[in-house]
XYZ file of N, CA and C in Angstrom:
588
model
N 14.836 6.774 18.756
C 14.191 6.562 17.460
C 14.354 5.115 17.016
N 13.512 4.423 15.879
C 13.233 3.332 15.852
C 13.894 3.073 14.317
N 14.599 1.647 14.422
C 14.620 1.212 13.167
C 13.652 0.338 12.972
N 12.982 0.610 11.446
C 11.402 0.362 11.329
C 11.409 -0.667 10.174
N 11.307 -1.829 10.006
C 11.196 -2.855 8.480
C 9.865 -2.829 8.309
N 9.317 -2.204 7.337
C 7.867 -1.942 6.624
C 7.312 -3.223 5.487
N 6.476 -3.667 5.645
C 5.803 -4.548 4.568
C 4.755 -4.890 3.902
N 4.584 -4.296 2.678
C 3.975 -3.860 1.844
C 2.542 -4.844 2.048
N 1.933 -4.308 1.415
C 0.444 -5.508 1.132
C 0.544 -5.948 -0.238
N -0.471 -7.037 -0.303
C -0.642 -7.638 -1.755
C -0.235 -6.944 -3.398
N -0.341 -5.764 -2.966
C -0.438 -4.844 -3.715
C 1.260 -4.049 -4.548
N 2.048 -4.956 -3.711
C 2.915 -3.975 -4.049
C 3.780 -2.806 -3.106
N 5.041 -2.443 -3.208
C 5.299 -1.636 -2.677
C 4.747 -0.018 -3.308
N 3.767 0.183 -2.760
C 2.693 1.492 -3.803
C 3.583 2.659 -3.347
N 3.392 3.872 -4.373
C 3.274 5.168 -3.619
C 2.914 5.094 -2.464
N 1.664 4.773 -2.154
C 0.684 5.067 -0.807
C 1.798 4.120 0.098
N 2.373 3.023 0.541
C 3.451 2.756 1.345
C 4.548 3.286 1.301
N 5.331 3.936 0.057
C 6.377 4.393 0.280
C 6.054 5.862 0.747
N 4.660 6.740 1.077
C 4.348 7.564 1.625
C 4.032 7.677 2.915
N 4.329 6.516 3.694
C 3.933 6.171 4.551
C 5.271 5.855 5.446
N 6.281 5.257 5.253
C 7.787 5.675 4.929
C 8.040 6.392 5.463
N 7.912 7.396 4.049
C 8.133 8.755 4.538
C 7.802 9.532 5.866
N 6.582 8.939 6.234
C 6.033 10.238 7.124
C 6.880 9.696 8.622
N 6.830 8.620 8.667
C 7.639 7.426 9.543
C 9.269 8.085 9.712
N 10.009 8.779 8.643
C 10.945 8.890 8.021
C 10.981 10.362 9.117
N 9.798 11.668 8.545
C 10.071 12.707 9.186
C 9.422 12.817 10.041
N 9.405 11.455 11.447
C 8.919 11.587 12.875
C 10.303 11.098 12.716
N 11.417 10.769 12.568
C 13.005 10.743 12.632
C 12.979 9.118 12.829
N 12.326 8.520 12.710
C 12.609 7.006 12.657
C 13.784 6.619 11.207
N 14.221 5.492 11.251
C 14.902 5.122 10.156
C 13.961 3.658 9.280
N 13.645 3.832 8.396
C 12.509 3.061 7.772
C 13.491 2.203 6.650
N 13.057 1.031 6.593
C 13.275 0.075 5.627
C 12.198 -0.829 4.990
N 11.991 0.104 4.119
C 10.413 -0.550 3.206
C 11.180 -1.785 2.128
N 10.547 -3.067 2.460
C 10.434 -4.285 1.468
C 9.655 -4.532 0.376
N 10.638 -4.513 -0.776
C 9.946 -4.864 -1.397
C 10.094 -6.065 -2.033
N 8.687 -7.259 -1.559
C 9.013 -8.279 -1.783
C 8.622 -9.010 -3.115
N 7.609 -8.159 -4.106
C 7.668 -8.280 -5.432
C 7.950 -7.523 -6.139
N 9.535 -7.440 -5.887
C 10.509 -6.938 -7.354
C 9.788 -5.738 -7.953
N 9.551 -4.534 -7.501
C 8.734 -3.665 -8.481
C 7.525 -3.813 -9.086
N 7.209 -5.075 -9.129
C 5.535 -5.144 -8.976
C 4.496 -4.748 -8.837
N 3.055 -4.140 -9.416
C 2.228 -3.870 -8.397
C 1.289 -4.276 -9.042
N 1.079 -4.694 -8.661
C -0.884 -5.693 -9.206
C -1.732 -4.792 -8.699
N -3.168 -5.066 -10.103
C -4.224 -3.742 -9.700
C -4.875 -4.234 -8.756
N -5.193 -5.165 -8.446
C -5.812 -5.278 -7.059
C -5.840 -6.538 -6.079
N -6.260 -6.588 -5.376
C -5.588 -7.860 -3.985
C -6.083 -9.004 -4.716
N -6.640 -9.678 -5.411
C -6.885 -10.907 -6.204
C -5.187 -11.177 -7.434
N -5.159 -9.813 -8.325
C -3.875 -10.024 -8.387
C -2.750 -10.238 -7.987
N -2.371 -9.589 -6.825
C -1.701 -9.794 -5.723
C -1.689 -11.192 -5.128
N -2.886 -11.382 -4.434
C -2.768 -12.931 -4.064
C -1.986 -13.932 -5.111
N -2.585 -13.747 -6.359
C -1.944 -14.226 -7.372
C -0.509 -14.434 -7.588
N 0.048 -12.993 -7.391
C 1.057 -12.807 -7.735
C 2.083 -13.263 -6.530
N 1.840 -13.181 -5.178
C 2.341 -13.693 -4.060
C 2.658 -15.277 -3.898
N 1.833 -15.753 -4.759
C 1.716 -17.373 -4.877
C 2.541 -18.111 -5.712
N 2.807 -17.185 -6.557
C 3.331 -17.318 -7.738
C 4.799 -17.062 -6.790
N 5.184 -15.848 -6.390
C 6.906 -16.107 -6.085
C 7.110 -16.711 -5.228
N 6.003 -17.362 -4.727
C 6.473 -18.568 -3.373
C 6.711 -18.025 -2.099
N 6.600 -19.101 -0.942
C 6.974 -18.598 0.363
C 8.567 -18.958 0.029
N 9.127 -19.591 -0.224
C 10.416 -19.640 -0.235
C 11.280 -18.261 -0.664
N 11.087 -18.094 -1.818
C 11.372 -17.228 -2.261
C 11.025 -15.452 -1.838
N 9.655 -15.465 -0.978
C 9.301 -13.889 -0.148
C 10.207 -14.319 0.743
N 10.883 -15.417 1.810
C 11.309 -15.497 2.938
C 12.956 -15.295 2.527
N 13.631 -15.601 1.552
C 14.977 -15.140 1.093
C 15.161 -14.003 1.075
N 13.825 -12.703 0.088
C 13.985 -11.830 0.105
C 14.359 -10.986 1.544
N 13.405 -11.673 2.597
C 13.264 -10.670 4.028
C 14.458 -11.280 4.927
N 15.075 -12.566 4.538
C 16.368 -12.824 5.194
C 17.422 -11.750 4.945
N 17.255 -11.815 3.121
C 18.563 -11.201 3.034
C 18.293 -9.523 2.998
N 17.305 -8.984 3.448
C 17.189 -7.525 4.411
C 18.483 -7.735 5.372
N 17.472 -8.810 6.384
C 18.171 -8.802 8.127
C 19.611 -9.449 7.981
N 20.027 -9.022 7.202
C 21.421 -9.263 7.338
C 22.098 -8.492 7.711
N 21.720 -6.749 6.890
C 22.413 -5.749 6.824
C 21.773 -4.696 8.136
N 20.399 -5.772 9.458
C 19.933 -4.919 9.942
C 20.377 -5.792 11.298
N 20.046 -4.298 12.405
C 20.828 -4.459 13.595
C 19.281 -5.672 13.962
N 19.193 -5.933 15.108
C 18.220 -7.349 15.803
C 16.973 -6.290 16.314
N 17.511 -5.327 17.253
C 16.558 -4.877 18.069
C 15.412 -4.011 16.798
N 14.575 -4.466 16.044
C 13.663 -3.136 15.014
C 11.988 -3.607 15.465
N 11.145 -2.617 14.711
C 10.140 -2.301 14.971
C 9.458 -2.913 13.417
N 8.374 -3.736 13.904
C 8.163 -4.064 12.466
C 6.810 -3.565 12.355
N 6.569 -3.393 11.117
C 5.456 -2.796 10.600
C 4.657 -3.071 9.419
N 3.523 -3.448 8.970
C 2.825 -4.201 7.972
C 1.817 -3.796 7.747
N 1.080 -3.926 5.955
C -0.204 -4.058 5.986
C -0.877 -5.288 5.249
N -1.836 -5.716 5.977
C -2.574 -6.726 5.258
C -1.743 -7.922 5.154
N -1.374 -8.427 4.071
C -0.992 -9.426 4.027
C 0.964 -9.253 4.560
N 1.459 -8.367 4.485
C 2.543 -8.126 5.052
C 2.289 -7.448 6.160
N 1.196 -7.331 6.755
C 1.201 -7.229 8.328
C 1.469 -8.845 9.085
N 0.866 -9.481 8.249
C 1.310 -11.584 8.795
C 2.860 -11.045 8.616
N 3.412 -11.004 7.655
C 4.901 -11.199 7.799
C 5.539 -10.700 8.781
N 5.013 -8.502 8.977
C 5.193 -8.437 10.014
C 4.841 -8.745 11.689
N 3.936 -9.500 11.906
C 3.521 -10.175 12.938
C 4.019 -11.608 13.031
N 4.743 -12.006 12.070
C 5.321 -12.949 12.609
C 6.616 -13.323 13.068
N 7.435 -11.891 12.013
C 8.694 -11.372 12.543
C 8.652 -11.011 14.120
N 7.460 -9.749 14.330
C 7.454 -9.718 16.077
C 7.645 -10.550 16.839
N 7.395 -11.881 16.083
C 6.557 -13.156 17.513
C 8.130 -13.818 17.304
N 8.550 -13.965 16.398
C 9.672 -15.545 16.173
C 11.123 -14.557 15.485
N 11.520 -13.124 16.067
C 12.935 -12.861 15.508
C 13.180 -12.486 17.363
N 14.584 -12.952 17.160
C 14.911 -11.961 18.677
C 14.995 -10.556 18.192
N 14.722 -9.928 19.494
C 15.027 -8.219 19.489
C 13.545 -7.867 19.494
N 12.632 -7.997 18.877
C 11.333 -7.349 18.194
C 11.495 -5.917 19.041
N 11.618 -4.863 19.084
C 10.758 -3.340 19.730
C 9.453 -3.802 19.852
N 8.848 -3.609 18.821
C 7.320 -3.189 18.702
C 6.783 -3.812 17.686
N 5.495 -3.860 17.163
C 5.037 -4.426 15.705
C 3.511 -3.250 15.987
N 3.197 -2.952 14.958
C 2.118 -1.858 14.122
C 1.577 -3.272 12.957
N 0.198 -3.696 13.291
C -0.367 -4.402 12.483
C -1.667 -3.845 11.582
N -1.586 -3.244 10.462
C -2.546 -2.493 9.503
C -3.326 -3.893 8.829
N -4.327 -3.549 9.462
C -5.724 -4.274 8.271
C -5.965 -5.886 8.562
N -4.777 -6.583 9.910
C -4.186 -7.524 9.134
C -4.111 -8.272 10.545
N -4.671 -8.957 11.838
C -4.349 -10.085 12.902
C -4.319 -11.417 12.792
N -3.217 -12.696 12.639
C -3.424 -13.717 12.568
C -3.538 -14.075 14.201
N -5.201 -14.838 14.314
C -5.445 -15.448 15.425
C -4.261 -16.230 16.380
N -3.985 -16.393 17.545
C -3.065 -16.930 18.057
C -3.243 -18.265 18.681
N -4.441 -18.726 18.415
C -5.167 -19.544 18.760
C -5.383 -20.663 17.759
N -4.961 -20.283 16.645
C -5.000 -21.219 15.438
C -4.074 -22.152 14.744
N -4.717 -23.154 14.091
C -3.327 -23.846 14.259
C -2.229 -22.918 12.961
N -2.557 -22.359 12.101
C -1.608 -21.321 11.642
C -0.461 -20.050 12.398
N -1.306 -20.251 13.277
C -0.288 -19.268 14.066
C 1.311 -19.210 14.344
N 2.102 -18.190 15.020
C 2.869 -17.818 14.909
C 3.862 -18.602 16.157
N 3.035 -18.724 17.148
C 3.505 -19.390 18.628
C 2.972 -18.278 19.602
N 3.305 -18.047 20.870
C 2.825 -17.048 21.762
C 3.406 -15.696 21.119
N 2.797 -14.908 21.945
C 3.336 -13.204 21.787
C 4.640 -12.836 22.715
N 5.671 -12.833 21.915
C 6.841 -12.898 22.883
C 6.609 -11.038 24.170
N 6.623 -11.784 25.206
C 6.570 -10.874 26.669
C 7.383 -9.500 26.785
N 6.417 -9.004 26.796
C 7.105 -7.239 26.864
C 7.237 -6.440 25.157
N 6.549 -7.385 24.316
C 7.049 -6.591 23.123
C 5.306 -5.698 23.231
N 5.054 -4.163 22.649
C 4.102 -3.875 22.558
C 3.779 -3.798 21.191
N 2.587 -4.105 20.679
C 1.892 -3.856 20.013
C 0.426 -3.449 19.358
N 0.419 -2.435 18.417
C -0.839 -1.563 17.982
C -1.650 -2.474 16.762
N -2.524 -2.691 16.768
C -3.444 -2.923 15.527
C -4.777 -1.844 15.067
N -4.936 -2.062 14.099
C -5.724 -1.065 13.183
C -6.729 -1.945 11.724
N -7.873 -1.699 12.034
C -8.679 -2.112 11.104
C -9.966 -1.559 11.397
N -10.559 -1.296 9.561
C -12.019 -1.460 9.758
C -13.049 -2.113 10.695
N -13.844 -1.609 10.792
C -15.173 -2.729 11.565
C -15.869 -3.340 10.651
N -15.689 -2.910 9.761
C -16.539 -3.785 8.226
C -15.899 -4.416 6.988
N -14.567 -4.094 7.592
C -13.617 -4.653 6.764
C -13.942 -5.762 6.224
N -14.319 -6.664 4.915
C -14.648 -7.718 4.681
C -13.761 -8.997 5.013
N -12.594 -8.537 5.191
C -10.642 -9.448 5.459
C -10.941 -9.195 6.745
N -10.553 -8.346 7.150
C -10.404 -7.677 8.647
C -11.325 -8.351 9.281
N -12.775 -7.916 9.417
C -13.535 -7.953 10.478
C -14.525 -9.125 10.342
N -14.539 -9.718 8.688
C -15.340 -10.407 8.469
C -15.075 -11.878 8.454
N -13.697 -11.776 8.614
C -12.859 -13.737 8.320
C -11.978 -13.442 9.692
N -13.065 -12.918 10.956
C -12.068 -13.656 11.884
C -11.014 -12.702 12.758
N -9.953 -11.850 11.716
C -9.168 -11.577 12.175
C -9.482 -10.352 13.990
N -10.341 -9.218 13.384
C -11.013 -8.319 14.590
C -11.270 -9.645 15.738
N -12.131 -10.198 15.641
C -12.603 -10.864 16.792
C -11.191 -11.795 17.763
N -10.187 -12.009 16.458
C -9.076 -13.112 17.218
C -8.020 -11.444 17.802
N -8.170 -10.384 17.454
C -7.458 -9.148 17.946
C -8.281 -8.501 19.425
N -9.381 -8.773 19.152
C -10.221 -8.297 20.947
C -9.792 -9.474 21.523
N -9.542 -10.684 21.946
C -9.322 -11.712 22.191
C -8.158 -11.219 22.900
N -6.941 -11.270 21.737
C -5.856 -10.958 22.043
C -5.302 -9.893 22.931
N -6.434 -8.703 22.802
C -5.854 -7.303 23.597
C -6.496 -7.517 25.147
N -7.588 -8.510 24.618
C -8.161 -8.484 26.203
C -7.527 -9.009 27.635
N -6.730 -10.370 26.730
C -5.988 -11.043 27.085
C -4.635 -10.859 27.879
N -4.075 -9.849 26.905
C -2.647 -9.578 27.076
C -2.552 -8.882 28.086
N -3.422 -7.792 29.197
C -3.553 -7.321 30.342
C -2.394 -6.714 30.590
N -1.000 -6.820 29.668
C -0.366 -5.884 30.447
C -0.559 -4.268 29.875
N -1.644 -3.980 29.345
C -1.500 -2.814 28.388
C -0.758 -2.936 27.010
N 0.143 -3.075 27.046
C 1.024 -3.302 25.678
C 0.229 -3.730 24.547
N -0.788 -3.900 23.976
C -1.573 -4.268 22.749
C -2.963 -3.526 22.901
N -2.851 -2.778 21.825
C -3.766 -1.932 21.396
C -4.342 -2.287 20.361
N -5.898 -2.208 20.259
C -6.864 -2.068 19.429
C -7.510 -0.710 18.763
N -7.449 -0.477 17.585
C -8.202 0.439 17.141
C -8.985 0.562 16.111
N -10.263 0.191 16.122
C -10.917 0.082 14.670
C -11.487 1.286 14.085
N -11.792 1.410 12.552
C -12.825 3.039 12.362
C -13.635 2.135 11.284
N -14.595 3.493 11.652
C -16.059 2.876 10.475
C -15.872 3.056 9.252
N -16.177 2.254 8.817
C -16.087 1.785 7.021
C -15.678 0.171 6.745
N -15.969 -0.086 5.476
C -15.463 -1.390 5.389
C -14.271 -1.432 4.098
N -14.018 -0.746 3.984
C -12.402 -0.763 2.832
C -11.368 -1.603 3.290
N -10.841 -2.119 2.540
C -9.559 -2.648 2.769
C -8.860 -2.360 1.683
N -7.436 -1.870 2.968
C -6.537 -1.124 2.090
C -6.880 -0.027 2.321
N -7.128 0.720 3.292
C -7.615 1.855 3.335
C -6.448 2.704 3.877
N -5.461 2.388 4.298
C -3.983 3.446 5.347
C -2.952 3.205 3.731
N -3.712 2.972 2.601
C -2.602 3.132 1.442
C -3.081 4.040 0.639
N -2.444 5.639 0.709
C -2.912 6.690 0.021
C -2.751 6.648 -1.646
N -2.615 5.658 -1.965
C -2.531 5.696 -3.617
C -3.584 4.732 -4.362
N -4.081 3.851 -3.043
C -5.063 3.367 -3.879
C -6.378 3.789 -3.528
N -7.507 3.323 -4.690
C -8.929 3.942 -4.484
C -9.533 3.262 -3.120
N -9.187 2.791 -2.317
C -9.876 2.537 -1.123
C -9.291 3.257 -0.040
N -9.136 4.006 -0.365
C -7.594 5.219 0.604
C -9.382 5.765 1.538
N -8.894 6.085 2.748
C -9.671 7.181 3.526
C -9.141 7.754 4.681
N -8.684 9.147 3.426
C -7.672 9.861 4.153
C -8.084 10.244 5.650
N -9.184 10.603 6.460
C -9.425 10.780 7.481
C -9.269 9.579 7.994
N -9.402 8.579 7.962
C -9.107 7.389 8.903
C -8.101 7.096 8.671
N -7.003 7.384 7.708
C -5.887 6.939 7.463
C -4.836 8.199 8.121
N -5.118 9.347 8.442
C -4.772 10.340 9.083
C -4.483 10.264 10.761
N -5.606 9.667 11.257
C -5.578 9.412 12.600
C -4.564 7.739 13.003
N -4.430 7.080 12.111
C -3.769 5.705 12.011
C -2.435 6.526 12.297
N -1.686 7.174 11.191
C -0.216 7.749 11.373
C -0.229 8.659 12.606
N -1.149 9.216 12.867
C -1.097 10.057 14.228
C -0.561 8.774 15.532
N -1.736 8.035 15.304
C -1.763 6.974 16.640
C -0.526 6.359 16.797
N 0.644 5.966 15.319
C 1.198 4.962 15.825
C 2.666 6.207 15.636
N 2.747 7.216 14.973
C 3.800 8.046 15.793
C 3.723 8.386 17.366
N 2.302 8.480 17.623
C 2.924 8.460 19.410
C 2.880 7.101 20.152
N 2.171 5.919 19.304
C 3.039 4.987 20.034
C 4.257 4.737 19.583
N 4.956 5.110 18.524
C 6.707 4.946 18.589
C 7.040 6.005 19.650
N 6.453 7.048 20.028
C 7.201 7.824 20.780
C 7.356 7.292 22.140
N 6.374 7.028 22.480
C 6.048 5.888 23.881
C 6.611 4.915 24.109
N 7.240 3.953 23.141
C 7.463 2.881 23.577
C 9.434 2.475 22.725
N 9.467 3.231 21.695
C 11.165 3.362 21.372
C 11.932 4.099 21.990
């Protein structure tokens, strides 16, 4: 079983992530959901952006230090949207990584923003709309086929579903779609089972 560091999107640590946790929780994983604005939750990803800007990168990167203090090296990280970057960049640049689960959310590896290479042997799943306006429309889908095509050893998975929501694997907010967000927790409990 996997120790799992979860990270919220723009939005907040919502119900809909700490339900998500949970379900993470009773496939017997051990979950550690961040929350990196203090109880926070902005009504929607413009607030959020807002509000993310506002506590600084300095200040989100203290918060997620002083997590990994109290956590063992080897974990599984997990993200959506805009804390899928955090968690994708934890995968690429902490030793230990397991695995990384990227929701809604691929920074190109090819860019000069990027993270550095994909450290060798770690596997990882991604998940997004095809119409996602974030997702599919600025880039990220196209720099994730790239990436899976690339990586040839199997270990990186692609999975997109139809619709264009974002924010859609967070059951508390109105862009929730529980059938596509149903098959997301299916997919990546059996890739923890597969690969922890």
């Amino acid at each position: 079983m996997a120790t799992i560091v979860l990270f919220h999107h723009v939005q907040g640590l919502t119900p809909g992530v700490q339900q998500m946790a949970a379900e993470l929780r009773a496939a017997g994983h051990t979950v550690h959901p961040v929350d990196l604005f203090a109880g926070k939750l902005p009504k929607d990803v413009e607030a959020g952006i807002q509000l993310a800007n506002k506590v600084g990168e300095d200040k989100i990167q203290q918060r997620v230090d002083k997590l990994f203090k109290n956590l063992p090296s080897e974990l599984v990280y997990i993200g959506t949207s805009w804390g899928a970057a955090l968690a994708q960049q934890c995968a690429q640049q902490r030793p230990g990584a397991v695995a990384a689960v990227l929701l809604e959310s691929f920074v190109d590896l090819e860019a000069e923003w990027s993270f550095g290479p994909w450290p060798e042997g770690v596997p990882v799943q991604i998940h997004g709309m095809d119409q996602d306006p974030f997702f599919a429309k600025e880039g990220d889908l196209d720099a994730a086929q790239r990436f899976v095509s690339n990586e040839g050893a199997g270990l990186a998975e692609l999975f997109t579903y139809p619709g264009d929501k974002h924010l859609f694997t967070d059951s508390s907010l109105r862009s929730h779609d529980p059938e596509a967000r149903a098959l997301v927790m299916e997919r990546i409990i059996k890739f923890l089972e597969r690969y922890v």
